[in-house]
């Protein structure tokens, strides 16, 4: 049974997909699998939302796709990061770091005494 | 992300949809395979693994939707589906579709055609004009007998004054146009020639196709250089596009050297009637022409004759008001110079002359020509016809929506969102509107050519659908139509109690819809009545104009004009030439009588200062024009001599000066005594007194609608200070047929390069009546169109109502109502609507009569006869439109009606 998965926001999912693709091009299923791996199974990608996200990112030009043959001799669609995608990843990662730091500060704050 | 590649993706998604769908399916299959394999590896059995994999994936349909959505083509997909659905629906009701497309085509088409005309006359920026916002035409205003009069023409001297004494203008140009004979010998033809200052071409971003334009030193008074610039069209048609630089061309009196050709499409300021070529303005003004050498030398300093127009470009940073004020003070100085030259000129304090800077197109300026005013009116009328057409189509749409009431309620009950229904309705009406727009372009093309010919002299020009601005307007109209016509019926029919409409079928129709249809119909009828009243008023105006006594009979008279082309005549040789021409003309078989004239009706007038003993200021009483003519004048024109005699052969130079006067002139100058025997002095106080020997009936010389008919007639042998002389020839036969023969005979006796032109007087008179003919034709055409559209609408709604009430009528018939009762019921309904429409229409006509009256001739805007006749017509049409449905109602079979549930 996979551990409790948290809902991923759309923007966050896209960021993770970009990160997953930095290593090497991958097909759709593989991306979802890799994200799960990288997060040490803490995150499970809702598969129904992965492909729409890939379509959006294709349209925005952050990734490109091509049909290739896998090692098992099956045809699959591979996605690859573009330069614009790499830049986007940097931007989003920085924004995420800032946002999460701010949220952390708020969460750690204790009510004033007295 | 770049917008372009985003768009590219969307388009690609649209075009390759099927392939993309297949790829989607393949991708999903691959995914499921891998997921299943992973689960099997984790220990599940194949079936379970497969099921769980599918479940983990989530709803396939939703996933497909989402992916498609993400592709960004969702809206286009939906639109495509809606349009296909709409097309099917329209094909199923061909009658409705055809009627709507036809109605919209006529309504939008009329507006498109009229917009095209108004645009050309008033708004379209001139081709090649640089920075049109800073360019103006100069209009002159002054007080003339208490009222403000606005003119466009001015003397050349004033142009120089304005240049000298203003600082607000970056550039000024003077221009005018004439019809001059171009070419020599057999090939000579009258053509429109533009005469322009060298600065004229600087206003435009036009580079010459060949050679160059005028240079500044080729355009200096007292006489400019003999050079010419050809228009592109003239260059192509007359010279085949060859190299014509330095060739010589005879233009009027000038042997001009061609120095350049304008680029294609360049027409200068007058693009309705583009000139064939241009001369420097000082070349034309400085040439002797028909005016006599003395005038030519003075044109740059004399303020006597106003004949040219001025165009200016404001300096950057100078507002129009500032420029106007600057020009007005320069004008005041110029006036003072004119007064110094001729003390009889009113002073600037008396006349309050001002400069008005306005649109370069006269149609949009302070004194729009007749064509521009008429065109604007007709555009307003076309807009009204469009409103009627819209009301009609909305009515038809509403009827259709009401018919489908049940289906709509069912769909709403099943959970279809209201927005979706509206979208469907919109798709259908947009489709209809676009088809209507295409039909409109066709209508505009056919009708437009005819309308343009009537209002803008040349029918040439870009066809309607190649004209970007007109296309744009058509598109906008079509879309607005579509939205209005689609939204209204759906909103209305979507209201009301769902349950009852599901149950009740046609009987449970929403009454709100009926009332709306009824009021739409009343609006249509009212607007049609208003237009028909306008049409009738114009037609009666035209009749009044035609019936106006002219004071002469122009039907069989020819006007002969001499074009001298450099032949200069002294007084004596001029008289010889005149006698020779008249003798030759008298010798032509079929000629009844011949007379000389100094000015032709509606073309020009001659006047001079008049001094009458006993009258302080003749000028205060009005404008007095004269004819220097020969004895047979009255006979040739067909004017009756009321008392005394006409001019005789004995009234030669040296004999006592005599004159004939018009009846009105006699009455106004000598109200209490007999004019015959009285005398007056022409030109100056010291001239010998001219005695009145005869009184003739009033003639229409200047304007059809003017009330002043002060004319007097002197012998040309006794008073020779006239120009622009011509001859009148009365024929026994048809002038149109015999004109060429007369011209050839007279041409044989013309010396040198001079020649004659011959024109039936009836043509000129007809032109003067043009405005009323125009108004009558346009209004009648549109009025009838409006009536037809309204009648069709009325038929539609009455017919529908009868169908709706078939059940009720059946009940009535079963209860004993007779055929006539049922007939009366239906026709009565129709009449009630029509009466309401007539009343509203008459009120509207009364309210707007104030604006229409100035365009009419001796016709009141509130003529009861006209109002009564149009009302009667509308009521008759209403009865006729309801005849067929009424007969259907009368013949209703009570059994069948009672049994049927209704549509």
Coordinates of N, CA, C and O in Angstrom, one line a residue, chain A residues 23-81:
Chain A
X23 N 17.4 14.8 -15.5 CA 18.4 13.7 -15.7 C 18.4 13.2 -17.1 O 19.5 13.1 -17.7
X24 N 17.3 12.7 -17.6 CA 17.2 12.2 -19.0 C 15.8 12.3 -19.5 O 14.9 12.3 -18.7
X25 N 15.6 12.2 -20.8 CA 14.2 12.2 -21.3 C 13.5 10.9 -20.8 O 14.1 9.9 -20.6
X26 N 12.2 11.0 -20.7 CA 11.4 9.9 -20.1 C 10.0 9.9 -20.7 O 9.5 10.9 -21.1
X27 N 9.4 8.7 -20.7 CA 8.0 8.7 -21.1 C 7.1 9.0 -19.9 O 7.5 9.0 -18.8
X28 N 5.8 9.2 -20.2 CA 4.8 9.6 -19.2 C 4.8 8.8 -17.9 O 4.9 9.3 -16.8
X29 N 4.7 7.5 -18.1 CA 4.6 6.6 -17.0 C 5.9 6.7 -16.2 O 5.9 6.7 -14.9
X30 N 7.0 6.7 -16.9 CA 8.3 6.8 -16.2 C 8.4 8.0 -15.4 O 9.0 8.0 -14.3
X31 N 7.9 9.2 -15.9 CA 8.0 10.4 -15.1 C 7.3 10.3 -13.8 O 7.9 10.6 -12.7
X32 N 6.1 9.7 -13.8 CA 5.3 9.6 -12.6 C 6.1 8.7 -11.6 O 6.2 8.9 -10.4
X33 N 6.6 7.6 -12.2 CA 7.4 6.6 -11.4 C 8.6 7.3 -10.7 O 8.9 7.1 -9.6
X34 N 9.3 8.1 -11.5 CA 10.5 8.7 -11.1 C 10.2 9.7 -9.9 O 11.0 9.8 -9.0
X35 N 9.2 10.4 -10.1 CA 8.8 11.4 -9.1 C 8.6 10.7 -7.7 O 9.0 11.1 -6.7
X36 N 7.8 9.6 -7.9 CA 7.6 8.8 -6.7 C 8.9 8.3 -6.1 O 9.1 8.4 -4.9
X37 N 9.8 7.8 -6.9 CA 11.1 7.4 -6.4 C 11.9 8.5 -5.7 O 12.4 8.3 -4.7
X38 N 12.0 9.6 -6.5 CA 12.8 10.7 -5.9 C 12.3 11.2 -4.6 O 13.0 11.7 -3.8
X39 N 11.0 11.1 -4.4 CA 10.4 11.6 -3.2 C 10.4 10.5 -2.1 O 9.8 10.7 -1.0
X40 N 11.1 9.5 -2.4 CA 11.1 8.3 -1.5 C 9.6 7.9 -1.2 O 9.3 7.7 0.0
X41 N 8.8 7.8 -2.2 CA 7.5 7.4 -2.1 C 6.6 8.3 -1.3 O 5.5 7.9 -0.9
X42 N 7.0 9.4 -0.9 CA 6.1 10.3 -0.2 C 5.1 10.9 -1.1 O 4.0 11.2 -0.7
X43 N 5.5 11.1 -2.3 CA 4.5 11.7 -3.3 C 4.1 10.7 -4.3 O 4.9 10.0 -4.8
X44 N 2.8 10.6 -4.5 CA 2.3 9.8 -5.7 C 1.6 10.6 -6.6 O 0.6 11.3 -6.2
X45 N 2.0 10.6 -7.8 CA 1.4 11.5 -8.8 C 0.1 11.0 -9.3 O 0.0 9.8 -9.6
X46 N -0.9 11.8 -9.2 CA -2.2 11.4 -9.7 C -2.1 11.3 -11.2 O -1.9 12.2 -11.9
X47 N -2.3 10.0 -11.7 CA -1.9 9.8 -13.1 C -2.8 10.6 -14.0 O -2.4 10.9 -15.1
X48 N -4.1 10.7 -13.6 CA -5.0 11.4 -14.4 C -4.6 12.9 -14.7 O -5.0 13.5 -15.7
X49 N -3.8 13.4 -13.7 CA -3.5 14.9 -13.9 C -2.1 15.0 -14.5 O -1.7 16.1 -14.9
X50 N -1.4 13.9 -14.7 CA 0.0 14.0 -15.2 C -0.1 14.4 -16.7 O 0.6 15.3 -17.1
X51 N -0.9 13.6 -17.4 CA -0.9 13.9 -18.9 C -1.4 15.2 -19.3 O -0.8 15.9 -20.2
X52 N -2.5 15.7 -18.7 CA -2.9 17.1 -19.0 C -1.8 18.1 -18.7 O -1.5 19.0 -19.5
X53 N -1.0 17.8 -17.6 CA 0.1 18.7 -17.2 C 1.1 18.7 -18.3 O 1.7 19.7 -18.7
X54 N 1.4 17.4 -18.8 CA 2.4 17.3 -19.9 C 2.0 18.1 -21.1 O 2.8 18.8 -21.8
X55 N 0.7 18.0 -21.4 CA 0.2 18.7 -22.6 C 0.4 20.2 -22.4 O 0.8 20.9 -23.4
X56 N 0.0 20.7 -21.2 CA 0.2 22.2 -21.0 C 1.6 22.6 -21.1 O 1.9 23.6 -21.7
X57 N 2.5 21.7 -20.6 CA 3.9 22.1 -20.7 C 4.5 22.0 -22.1 O 5.3 22.8 -22.5
X58 N 3.9 21.1 -22.9 CA 4.3 21.0 -24.3 C 3.9 22.3 -25.0 O 4.7 22.9 -25.7
X59 N 2.7 22.8 -24.7 CA 2.2 24.0 -25.3 C 3.0 25.2 -24.9 O 3.3 26.1 -25.7
X60 N 3.4 25.2 -23.6 CA 4.2 26.4 -23.2 C 5.7 26.3 -23.6 O 6.4 27.2 -23.5
X61 N 6.0 25.2 -24.2 CA 7.4 25.1 -24.8 C 8.5 24.7 -23.8 O 9.6 24.8 -24.0
X62 N 8.1 24.2 -22.6 CA 9.1 23.8 -21.6 C 9.6 22.5 -21.9 O 10.7 22.1 -21.4
X63 N 8.8 21.6 -22.6 CA 9.3 20.3 -22.9 C 9.0 20.0 -24.4 O 8.1 20.7 -25.0
X64 N 9.7 19.1 -25.0 CA 9.3 18.6 -26.3 C 9.1 17.1 -26.3 O 9.6 16.5 -25.3
X65 N 8.4 16.6 -27.3 CA 8.2 15.1 -27.2 C 8.5 14.5 -28.5 O 8.5 15.1 -29.6
X66 N 8.8 13.2 -28.5 CA 9.0 12.4 -29.7 C 8.7 10.9 -29.4 O 8.9 10.5 -28.3
X67 N 8.3 10.3 -30.4 CA 7.9 8.8 -30.2 C 9.2 8.0 -30.4 O 9.9 8.1 -31.4
X68 N 9.5 7.2 -29.5 CA 10.7 6.3 -29.6 C 10.3 4.9 -29.2 O 9.2 4.6 -28.7
X69 N 11.2 4.0 -29.4 CA 11.0 2.6 -29.1 C 11.7 2.3 -27.8 O 12.9 2.7 -27.6
X70 N 11.0 1.7 -26.9 CA 11.6 1.4 -25.5 C 12.5 0.2 -25.6 O 12.6 -0.5 -26.7
X71 N 13.1 -0.1 -24.5 CA 14.0 -1.3 -24.4 C 13.2 -2.6 -24.6 O 13.7 -3.6 -25.0
X72 N 11.9 -2.5 -24.3 CA 11.0 -3.7 -24.5 C 10.4 -3.7 -25.9 O 9.5 -4.4 -26.2
X73 N 11.0 -2.9 -26.8 CA 10.4 -2.8 -28.2 C 9.0 -2.4 -28.3 O 8.2 -2.9 -29.1
X74 N 8.6 -1.5 -27.4 CA 7.3 -0.9 -27.5 C 7.4 0.6 -27.9 O 8.4 1.2 -27.6
X75 N 6.4 1.1 -28.5 CA 6.5 2.5 -28.9 C 5.9 3.3 -27.8 O 4.9 3.0 -27.2
X76 N 6.7 4.4 -27.4 CA 6.3 5.2 -26.4 C 6.7 6.7 -26.7 O 7.6 6.9 -27.5
X77 N 6.0 7.6 -26.0 CA 6.2 9.0 -26.3 C 7.2 9.5 -25.2 O 6.8 9.5 -24.0
X78 N 8.3 10.0 -25.6 CA 9.3 10.5 -24.7 C 9.3 12.0 -24.6 O 9.2 12.7 -25.6
X79 N 9.4 12.5 -23.4 CA 9.4 14.0 -23.2 C 10.8 14.4 -22.8 O 11.5 13.7 -22.1
X80 N 11.2 15.6 -23.3 CA 12.5 16.1 -23.1 C 12.5 17.5 -22.6 O 11.6 18.3 -23.1
X81 N 13.5 17.9 -21.8 CA 13.5 19.3 -21.3 C 14.1 20.2 -22.3 O 15.0 19.8 -23.0

